[in-house]
CSV table of C-alpha atoms and ligand atoms in Angstrom, one decimal:
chain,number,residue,atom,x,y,z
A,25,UNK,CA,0.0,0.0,0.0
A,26,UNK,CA,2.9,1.8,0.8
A,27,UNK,CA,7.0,2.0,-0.6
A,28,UNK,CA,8.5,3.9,2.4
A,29,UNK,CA,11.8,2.1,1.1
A,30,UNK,CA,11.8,3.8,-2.3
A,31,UNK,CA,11.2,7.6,-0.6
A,32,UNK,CA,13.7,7.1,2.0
A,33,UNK,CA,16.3,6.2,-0.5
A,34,UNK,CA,15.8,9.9,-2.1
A,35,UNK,CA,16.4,11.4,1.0
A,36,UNK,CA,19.0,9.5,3.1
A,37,UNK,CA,22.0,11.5,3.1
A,38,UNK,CA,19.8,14.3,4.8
A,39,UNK,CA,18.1,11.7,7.5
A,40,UNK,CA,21.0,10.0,8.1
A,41,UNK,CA,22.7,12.8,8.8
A,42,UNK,CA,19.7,14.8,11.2
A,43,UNK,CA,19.7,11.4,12.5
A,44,UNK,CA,23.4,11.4,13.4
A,45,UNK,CA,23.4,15.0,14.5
A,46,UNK,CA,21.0,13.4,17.4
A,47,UNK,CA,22.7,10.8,18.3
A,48,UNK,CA,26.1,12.8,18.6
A,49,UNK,CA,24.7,15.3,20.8
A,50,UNK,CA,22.3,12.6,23.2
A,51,UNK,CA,20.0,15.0,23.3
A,52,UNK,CA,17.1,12.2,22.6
A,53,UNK,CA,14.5,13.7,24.5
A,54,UNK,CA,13.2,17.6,24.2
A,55,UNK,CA,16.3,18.3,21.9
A,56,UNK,CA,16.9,21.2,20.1
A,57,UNK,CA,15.4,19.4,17.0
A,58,UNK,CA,11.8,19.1,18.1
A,59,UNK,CA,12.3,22.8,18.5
A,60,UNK,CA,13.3,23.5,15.1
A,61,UNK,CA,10.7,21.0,13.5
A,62,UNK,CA,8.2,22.7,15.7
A,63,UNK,CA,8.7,26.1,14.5
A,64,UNK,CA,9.1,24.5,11.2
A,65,UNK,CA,5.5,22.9,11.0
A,66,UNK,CA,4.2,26.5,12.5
A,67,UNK,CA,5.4,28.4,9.5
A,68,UNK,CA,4.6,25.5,7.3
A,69,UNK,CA,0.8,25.6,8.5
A,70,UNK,CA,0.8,29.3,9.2
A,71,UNK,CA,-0.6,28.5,13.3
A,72,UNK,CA,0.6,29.6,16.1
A,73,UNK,CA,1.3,26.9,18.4
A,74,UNK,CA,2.6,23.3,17.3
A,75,UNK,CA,3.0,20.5,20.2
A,76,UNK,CA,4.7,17.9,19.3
A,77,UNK,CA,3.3,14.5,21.1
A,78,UNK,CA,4.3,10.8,20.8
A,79,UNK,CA,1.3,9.6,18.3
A,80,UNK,CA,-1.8,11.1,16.9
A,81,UNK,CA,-4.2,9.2,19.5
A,82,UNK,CA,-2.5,10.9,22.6
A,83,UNK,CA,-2.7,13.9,20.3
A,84,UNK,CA,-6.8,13.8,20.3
A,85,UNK,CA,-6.7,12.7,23.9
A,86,UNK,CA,-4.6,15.8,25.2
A,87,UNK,CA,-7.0,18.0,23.4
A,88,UNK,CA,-10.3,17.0,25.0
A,89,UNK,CA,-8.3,16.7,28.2
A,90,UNK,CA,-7.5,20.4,28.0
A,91,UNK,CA,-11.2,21.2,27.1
A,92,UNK,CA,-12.3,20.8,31.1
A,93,UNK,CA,-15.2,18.7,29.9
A,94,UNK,CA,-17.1,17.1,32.7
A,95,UNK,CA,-17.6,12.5,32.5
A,96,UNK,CA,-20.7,12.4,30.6
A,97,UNK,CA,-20.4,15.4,28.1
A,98,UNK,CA,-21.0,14.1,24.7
A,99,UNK,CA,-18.5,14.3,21.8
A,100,UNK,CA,-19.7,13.9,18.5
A,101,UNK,CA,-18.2,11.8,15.8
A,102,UNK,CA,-18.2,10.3,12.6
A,103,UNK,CA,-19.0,6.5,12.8
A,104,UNK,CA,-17.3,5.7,9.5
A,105,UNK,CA,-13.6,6.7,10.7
A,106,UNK,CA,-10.5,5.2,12.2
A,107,UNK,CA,-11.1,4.0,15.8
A,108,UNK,CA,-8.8,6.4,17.9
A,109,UNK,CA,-11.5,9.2,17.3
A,110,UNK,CA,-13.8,7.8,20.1
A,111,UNK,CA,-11.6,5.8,21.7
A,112,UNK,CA,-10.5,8.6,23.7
A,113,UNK,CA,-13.9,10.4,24.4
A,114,UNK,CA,-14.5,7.0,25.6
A,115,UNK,CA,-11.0,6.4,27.8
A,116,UNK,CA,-11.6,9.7,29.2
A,117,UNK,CA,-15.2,8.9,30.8
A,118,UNK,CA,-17.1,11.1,28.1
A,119,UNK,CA,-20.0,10.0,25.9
A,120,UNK,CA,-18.9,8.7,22.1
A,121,UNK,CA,-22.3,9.9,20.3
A,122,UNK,CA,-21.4,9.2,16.5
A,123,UNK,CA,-23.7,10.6,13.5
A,124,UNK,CA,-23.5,9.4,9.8
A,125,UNK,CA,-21.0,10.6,6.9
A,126,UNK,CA,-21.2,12.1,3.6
A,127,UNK,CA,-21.7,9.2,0.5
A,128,UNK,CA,-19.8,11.1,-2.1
A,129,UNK,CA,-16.9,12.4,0.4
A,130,UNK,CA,-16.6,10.0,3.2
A,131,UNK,CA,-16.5,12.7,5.5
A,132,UNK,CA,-19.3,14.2,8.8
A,133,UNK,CA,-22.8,14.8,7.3
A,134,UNK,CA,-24.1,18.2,8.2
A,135,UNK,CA,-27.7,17.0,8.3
A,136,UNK,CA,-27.1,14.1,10.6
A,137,UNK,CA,-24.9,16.3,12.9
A,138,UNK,CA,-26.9,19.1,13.8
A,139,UNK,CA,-29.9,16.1,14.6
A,140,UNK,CA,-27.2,15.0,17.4
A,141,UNK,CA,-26.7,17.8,19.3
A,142,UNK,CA,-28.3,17.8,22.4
A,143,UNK,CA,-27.7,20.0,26.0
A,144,UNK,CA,-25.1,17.3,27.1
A,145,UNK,CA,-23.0,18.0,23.8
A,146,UNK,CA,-19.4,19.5,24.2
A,147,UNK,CA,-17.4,19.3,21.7
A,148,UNK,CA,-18.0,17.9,17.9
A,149,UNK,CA,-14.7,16.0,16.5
A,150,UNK,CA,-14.4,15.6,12.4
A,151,UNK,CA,-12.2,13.5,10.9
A,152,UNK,CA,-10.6,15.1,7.4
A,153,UNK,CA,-11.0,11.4,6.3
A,154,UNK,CA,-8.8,9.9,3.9
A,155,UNK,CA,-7.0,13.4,3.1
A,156,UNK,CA,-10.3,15.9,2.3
A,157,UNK,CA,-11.1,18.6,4.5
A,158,UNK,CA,-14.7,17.4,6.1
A,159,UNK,CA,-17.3,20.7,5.3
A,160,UNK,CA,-15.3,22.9,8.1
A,161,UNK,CA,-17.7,26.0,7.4
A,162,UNK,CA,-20.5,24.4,8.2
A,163,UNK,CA,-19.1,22.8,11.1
A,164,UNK,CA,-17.9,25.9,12.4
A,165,UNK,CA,-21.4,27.5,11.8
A,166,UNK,CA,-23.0,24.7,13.9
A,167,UNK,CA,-20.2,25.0,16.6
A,168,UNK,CA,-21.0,28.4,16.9
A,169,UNK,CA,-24.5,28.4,17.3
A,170,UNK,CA,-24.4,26.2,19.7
A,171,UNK,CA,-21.1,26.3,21.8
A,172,UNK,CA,-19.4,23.7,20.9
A,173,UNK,CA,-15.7,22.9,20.7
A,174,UNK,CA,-13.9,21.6,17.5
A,175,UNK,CA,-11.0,19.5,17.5
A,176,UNK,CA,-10.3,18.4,14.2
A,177,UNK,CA,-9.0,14.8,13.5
A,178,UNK,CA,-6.5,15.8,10.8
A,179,UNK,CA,-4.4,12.6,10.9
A,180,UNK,CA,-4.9,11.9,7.7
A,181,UNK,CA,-5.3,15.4,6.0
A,182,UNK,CA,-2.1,17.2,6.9
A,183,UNK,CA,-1.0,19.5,3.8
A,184,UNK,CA,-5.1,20.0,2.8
A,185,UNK,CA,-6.2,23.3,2.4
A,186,UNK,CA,-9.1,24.6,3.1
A,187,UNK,CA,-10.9,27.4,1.3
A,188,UNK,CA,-13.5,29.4,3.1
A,189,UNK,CA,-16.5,30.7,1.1
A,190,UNK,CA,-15.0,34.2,1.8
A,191,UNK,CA,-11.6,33.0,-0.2
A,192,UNK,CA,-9.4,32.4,3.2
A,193,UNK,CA,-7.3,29.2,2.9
A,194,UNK,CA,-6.3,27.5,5.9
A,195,UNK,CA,-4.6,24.7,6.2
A,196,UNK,CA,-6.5,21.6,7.5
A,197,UNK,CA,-6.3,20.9,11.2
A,198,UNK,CA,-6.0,24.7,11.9
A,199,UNK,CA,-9.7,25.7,11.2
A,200,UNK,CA,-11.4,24.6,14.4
A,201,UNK,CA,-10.3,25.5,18.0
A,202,UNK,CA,-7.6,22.6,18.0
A,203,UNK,CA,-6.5,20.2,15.3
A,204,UNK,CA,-4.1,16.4,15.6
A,205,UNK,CA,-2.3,14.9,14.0
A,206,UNK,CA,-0.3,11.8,13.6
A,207,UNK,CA,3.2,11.4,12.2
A,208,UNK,CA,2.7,7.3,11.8
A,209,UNK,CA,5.1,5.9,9.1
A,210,UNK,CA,2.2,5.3,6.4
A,211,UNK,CA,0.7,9.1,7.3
A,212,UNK,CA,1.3,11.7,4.5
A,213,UNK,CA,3.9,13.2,6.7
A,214,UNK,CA,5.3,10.0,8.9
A,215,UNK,CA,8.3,9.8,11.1
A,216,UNK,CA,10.0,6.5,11.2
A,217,UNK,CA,8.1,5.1,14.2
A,218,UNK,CA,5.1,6.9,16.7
A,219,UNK,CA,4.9,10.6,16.3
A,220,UNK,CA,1.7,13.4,16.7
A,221,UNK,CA,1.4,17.0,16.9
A,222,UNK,CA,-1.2,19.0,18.3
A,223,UNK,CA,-2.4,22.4,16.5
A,224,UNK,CA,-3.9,25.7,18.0
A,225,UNK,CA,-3.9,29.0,17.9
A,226,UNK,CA,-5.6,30.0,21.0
A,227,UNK,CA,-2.8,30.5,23.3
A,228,UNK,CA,-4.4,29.1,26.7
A,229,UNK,CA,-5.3,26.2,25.2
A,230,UNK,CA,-1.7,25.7,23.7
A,231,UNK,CA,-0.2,26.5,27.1
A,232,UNK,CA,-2.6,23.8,28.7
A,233,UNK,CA,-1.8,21.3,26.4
A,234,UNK,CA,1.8,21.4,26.8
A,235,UNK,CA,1.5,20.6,30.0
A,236,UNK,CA,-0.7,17.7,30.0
A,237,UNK,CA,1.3,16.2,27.3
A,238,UNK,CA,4.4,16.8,30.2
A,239,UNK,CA,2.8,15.0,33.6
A,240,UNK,CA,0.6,18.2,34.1
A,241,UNK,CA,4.0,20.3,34.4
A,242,UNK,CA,4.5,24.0,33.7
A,243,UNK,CA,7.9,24.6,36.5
A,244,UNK,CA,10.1,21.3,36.8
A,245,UNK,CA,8.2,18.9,39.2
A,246,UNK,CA,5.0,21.1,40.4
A,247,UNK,CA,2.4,19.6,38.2
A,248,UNK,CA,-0.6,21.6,38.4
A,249,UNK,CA,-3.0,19.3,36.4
A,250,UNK,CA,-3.4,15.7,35.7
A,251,UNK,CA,-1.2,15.0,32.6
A,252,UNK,CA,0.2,12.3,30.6
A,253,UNK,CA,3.8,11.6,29.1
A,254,UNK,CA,3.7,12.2,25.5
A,255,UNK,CA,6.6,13.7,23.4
A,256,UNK,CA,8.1,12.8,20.1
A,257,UNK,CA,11.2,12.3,20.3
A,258,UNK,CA,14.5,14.0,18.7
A,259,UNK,CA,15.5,11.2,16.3
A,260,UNK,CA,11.7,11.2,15.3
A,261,UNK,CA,11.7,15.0,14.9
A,262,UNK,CA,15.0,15.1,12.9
A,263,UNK,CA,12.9,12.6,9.9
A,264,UNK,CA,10.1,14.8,10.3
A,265,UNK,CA,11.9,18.3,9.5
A,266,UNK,CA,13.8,17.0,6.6
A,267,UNK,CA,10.5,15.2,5.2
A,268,UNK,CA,8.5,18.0,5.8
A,269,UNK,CA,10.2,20.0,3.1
A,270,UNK,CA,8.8,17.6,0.3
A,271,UNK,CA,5.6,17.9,1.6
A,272,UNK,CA,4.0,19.5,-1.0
A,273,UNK,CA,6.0,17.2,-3.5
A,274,UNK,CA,4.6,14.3,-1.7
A,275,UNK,CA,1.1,15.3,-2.4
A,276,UNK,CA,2.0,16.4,-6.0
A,277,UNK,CA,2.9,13.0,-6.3
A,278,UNK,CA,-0.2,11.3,-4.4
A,279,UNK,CA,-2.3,13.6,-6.3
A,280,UNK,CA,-0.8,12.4,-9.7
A,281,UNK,CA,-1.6,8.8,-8.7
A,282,UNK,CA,-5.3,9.7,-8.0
A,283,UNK,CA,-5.6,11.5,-11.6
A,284,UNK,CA,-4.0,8.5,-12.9
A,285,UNK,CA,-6.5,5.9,-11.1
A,286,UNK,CA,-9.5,8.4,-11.8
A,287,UNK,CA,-8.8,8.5,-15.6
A,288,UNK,CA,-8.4,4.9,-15.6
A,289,UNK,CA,-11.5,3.9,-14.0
A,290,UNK,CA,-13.7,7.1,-15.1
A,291,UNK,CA,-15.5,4.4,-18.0
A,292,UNK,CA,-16.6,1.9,-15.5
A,293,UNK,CA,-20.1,1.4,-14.4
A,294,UNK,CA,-19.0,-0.4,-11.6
A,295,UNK,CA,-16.6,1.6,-9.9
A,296,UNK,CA,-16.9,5.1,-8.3
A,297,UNK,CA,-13.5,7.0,-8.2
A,298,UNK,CA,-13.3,9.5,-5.2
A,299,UNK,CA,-15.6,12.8,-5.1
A,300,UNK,CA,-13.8,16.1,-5.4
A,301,UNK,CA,-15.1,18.3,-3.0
A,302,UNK,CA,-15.1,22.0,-4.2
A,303,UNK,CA,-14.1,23.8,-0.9
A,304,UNK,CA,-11.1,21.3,-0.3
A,305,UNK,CA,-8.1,19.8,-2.0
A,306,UNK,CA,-7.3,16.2,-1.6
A,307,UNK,CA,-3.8,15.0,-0.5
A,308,UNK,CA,-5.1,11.1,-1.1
A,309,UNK,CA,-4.1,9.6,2.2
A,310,UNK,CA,-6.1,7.1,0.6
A,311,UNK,CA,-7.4,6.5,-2.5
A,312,UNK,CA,-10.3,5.0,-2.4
A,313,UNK,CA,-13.0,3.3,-4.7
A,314,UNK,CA,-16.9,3.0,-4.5
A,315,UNK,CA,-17.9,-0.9,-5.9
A,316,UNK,CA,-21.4,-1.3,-7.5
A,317,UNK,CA,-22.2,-5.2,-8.2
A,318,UNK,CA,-18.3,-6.4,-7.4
A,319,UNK,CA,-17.7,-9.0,-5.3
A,320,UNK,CA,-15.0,-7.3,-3.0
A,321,UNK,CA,-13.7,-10.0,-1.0
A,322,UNK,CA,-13.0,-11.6,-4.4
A,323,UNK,CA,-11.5,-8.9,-6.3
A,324,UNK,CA,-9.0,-8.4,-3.4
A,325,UNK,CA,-7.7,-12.2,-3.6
A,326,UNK,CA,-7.6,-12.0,-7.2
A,327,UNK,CA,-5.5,-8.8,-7.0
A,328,UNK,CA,-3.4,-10.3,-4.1
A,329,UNK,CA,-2.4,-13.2,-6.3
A,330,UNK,CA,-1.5,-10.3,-8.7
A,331,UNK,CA,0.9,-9.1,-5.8
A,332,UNK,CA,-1.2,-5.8,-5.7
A,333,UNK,CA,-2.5,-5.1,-2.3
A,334,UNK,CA,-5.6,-3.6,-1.4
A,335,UNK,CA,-7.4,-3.1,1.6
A,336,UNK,CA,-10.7,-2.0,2.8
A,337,UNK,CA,-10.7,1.1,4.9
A,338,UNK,CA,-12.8,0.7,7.2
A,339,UNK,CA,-15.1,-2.3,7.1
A,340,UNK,CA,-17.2,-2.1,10.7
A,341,UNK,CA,-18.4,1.7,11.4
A,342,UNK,CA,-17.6,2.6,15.0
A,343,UNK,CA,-21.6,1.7,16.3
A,344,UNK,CA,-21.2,-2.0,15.2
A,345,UNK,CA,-17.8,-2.5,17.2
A,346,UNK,CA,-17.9,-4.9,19.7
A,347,UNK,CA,-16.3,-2.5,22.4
A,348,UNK,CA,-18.2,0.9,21.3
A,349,UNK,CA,-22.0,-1.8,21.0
A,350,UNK,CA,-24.3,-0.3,23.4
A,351,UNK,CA,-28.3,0.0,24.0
A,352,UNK,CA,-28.2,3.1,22.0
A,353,UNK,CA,-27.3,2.5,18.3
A,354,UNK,CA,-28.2,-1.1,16.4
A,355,UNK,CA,-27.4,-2.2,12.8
A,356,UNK,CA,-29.7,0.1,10.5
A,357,UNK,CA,-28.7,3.7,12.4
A,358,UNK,CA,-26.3,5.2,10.0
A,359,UNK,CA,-27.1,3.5,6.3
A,360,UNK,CA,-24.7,5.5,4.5
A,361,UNK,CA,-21.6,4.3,6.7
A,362,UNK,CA,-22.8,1.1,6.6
A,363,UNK,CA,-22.9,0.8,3.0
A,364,UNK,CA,-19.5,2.3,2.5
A,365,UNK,CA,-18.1,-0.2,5.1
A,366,UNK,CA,-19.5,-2.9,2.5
A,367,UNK,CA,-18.4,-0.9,-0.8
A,368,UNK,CA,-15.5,0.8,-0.7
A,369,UNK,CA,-11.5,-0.5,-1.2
A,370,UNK,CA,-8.4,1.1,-0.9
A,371,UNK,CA,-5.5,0.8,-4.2
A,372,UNK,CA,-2.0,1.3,-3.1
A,373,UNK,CA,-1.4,5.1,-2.7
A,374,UNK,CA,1.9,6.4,-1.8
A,375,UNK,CA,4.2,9.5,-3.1
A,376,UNK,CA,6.3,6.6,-5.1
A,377,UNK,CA,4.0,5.2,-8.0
A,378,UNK,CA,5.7,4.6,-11.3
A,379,UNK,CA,3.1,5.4,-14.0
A,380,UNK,CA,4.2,1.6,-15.1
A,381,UNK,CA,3.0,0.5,-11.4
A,382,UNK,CA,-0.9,2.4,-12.2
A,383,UNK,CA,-1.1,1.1,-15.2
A,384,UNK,CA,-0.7,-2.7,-13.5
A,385,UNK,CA,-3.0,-1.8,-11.2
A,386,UNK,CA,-5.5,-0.4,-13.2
A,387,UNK,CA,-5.2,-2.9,-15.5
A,388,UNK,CA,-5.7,-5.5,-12.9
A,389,UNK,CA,-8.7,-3.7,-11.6
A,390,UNK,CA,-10.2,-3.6,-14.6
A,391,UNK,CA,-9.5,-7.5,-15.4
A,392,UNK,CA,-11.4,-8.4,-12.7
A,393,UNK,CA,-14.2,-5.9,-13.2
A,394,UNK,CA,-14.7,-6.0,-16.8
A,395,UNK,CA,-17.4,-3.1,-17.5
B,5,PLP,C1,-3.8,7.3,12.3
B,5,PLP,C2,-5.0,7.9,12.8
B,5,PLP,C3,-5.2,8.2,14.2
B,5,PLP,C4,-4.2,7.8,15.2
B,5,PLP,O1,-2.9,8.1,15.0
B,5,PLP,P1,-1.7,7.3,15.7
B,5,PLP,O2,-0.5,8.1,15.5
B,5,PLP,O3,-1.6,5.9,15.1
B,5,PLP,O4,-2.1,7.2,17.2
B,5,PLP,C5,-6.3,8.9,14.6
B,5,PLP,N1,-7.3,9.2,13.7
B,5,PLP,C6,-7.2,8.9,12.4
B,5,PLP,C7,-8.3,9.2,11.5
B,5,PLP,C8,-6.1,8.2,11.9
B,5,PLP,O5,-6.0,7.9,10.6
């Protein structure tokens, strides 16, 4: 799904050496490269606070701890997502209430958010899923109205822009009150092992956060608030701030791929290519295919046996997991995520693809699918 081999290759003098430069001084932890890739990632996303955590889970989690919300405040949710979104509403004693998602863009439906706002509800959580920016205005709107925090999931979106209806572009993850993200090897921008970062530009919120993510501590061993221990690391950082330079290269070249796939598959009667949405660009975290009348399971073994991987992102919505199941949701509640869980599959995607690699792919695809 992935060639993390081939991209390193193109850059290994300059990791190697950031690398090195780590390892010479031993300064592993809180080093002066976190610094620079910190102020790197501020400028990159025009924000004003970057936090540097250890993943993109304890990312979401230091948010809504720095939010003050009370056990039983709900956080809304898409249910078609990766499972870390309410895994930590959950972990922290708050109420998971998911809502349904968009058919074309994969991504929070308005309509089915606003009808899950209630008294109890806190904060609202959309994931930019798969690499699109999830309707942010009309979030925002919502949020507004009714005082409610946002704390984008932008794991998968880093590098999106977002354009408001006014003409502002901001980047994705710094629209809402805080934004997260993870720097996992297969993310758009992935260290070589855990990695997250937090977003913000409210600076209490930033200063709070910091804290949590170090035991709660502002002056060396007086902890004022309950906090975790979550940091990327130096060697992690010194990847990150060479990578983050090809950035926007690396979505060039995901972006490439996805023109190549759409072209490819535009004919086919069977197969949906990935909606554009017009207030969002796309930087194809995953690229990733509707099926009409295809019998997935099948076309995934006979692409396997091809030695082309594909993989279904996700295929059980959050309210059918056995650990989020409870009295309140039932097979049925959210149609649109349930049919996506049963249509949709993921083609390699990666900043890598050879035009001869699509064109196997395709090809393959097509084999299989005929019309
Ligand atoms: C990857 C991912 C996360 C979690 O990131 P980790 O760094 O693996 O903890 C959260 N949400 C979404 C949507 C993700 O894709």
């Amino acid at each position: 799904m992935v060639d993390l081999r081939s991209q390193y290759e193109k850059i290994k003098t300059e990791v190697n050496a950031g690398i090195q430069e780590v390892i010479d001084t031993t300064s592993f932890i809180k080093g002066g490269k976190v610094t620079s890739f910190q102020s790197d990632l501020e400028k990159y996303l025009d924000v004003k606070h970057v936090i540097p955590v250890g993943n993109g889970t304890d990312a979401l989690q230091i948010a809504l701890m720095a939010l003050g919300l009370k056990p039983g405040d709900e956080v809304i949710t898409p249910t078609f997502t990766f499972i870390a979104t309410a895994e930590v509403v959950a972990l922290l004693g708050l109420i998971p209430v998911v809502v349904d998602v968009d058919f074309d863009t994969f991504n929070i439906s308005l309509d089915s958010l606003k009808k899950a706002i209630t008294p109890k509800t806190k904060a609202i959580v959309p994931v930019h899923l798969f690499g699109q920016n999830a309707d942010m205005e009309g979030i925002l709107a919502l949020a507004k109205e009714h005082n409610l925090f946002v704390v984008e999931d932008a794991c998968q979106s880093i590098g999106s822009v977002y354009t408001f209806s006014d003409g502002r572009k901001v980047q994705s993850g710094c629209m809402g009150d805080i934004g997260c993200t993870s720097f996992f090897p297969s993310k758009n921008l992935g260290c070589f092992g855990d990695g997250g970062a937090i977003f913000t530009n409210n600076d209490e919120l930033a200063a709070k956060m910091r804290a949590i993510s170090n035991h709660g501590m502002v002056v060396r061993y007086y902890h004022d608030v309950v906090g975790v221990n979550s940091r990327l690391d130096s060697i992690q950082a010194a990847v990150l701030e060479v990578k983050l330079k090809h950035l926007d290269a690396y979505s060039a070249n995901r972006q490439m791929a996805a023109a190549y796939y759409n072209a490819a598959f535009a004919k086919s009667s069977r197969i949906t290519t990935p909606a554009q949405s017009h207030n969002s660009s796309h930087v194809f975290h995953q690229y990733t295919l509707k099926l009409t009348g295809v019998d997935r399971p099948a076309l995934i073994k006979y692409l396997a046996d091809k030695g082309v991987p594909a993989m279904v992102y996700y295929p059980v919505p959050l309210h059918l997991q056995k650990a989020y199941q409870d009295a309140r949701y039932k097979a049925g509640d959210f149609p649109i995520a349930e049919k996506l869980s049963e249509c949709v599959i993921s083609l390699p995607m990666h900043t890598e693809l050879s035009e001869e690699q699509l064109a196997y792919i395709t090809a393959s695809v097509l084999e299989f699918v005929k019309d």
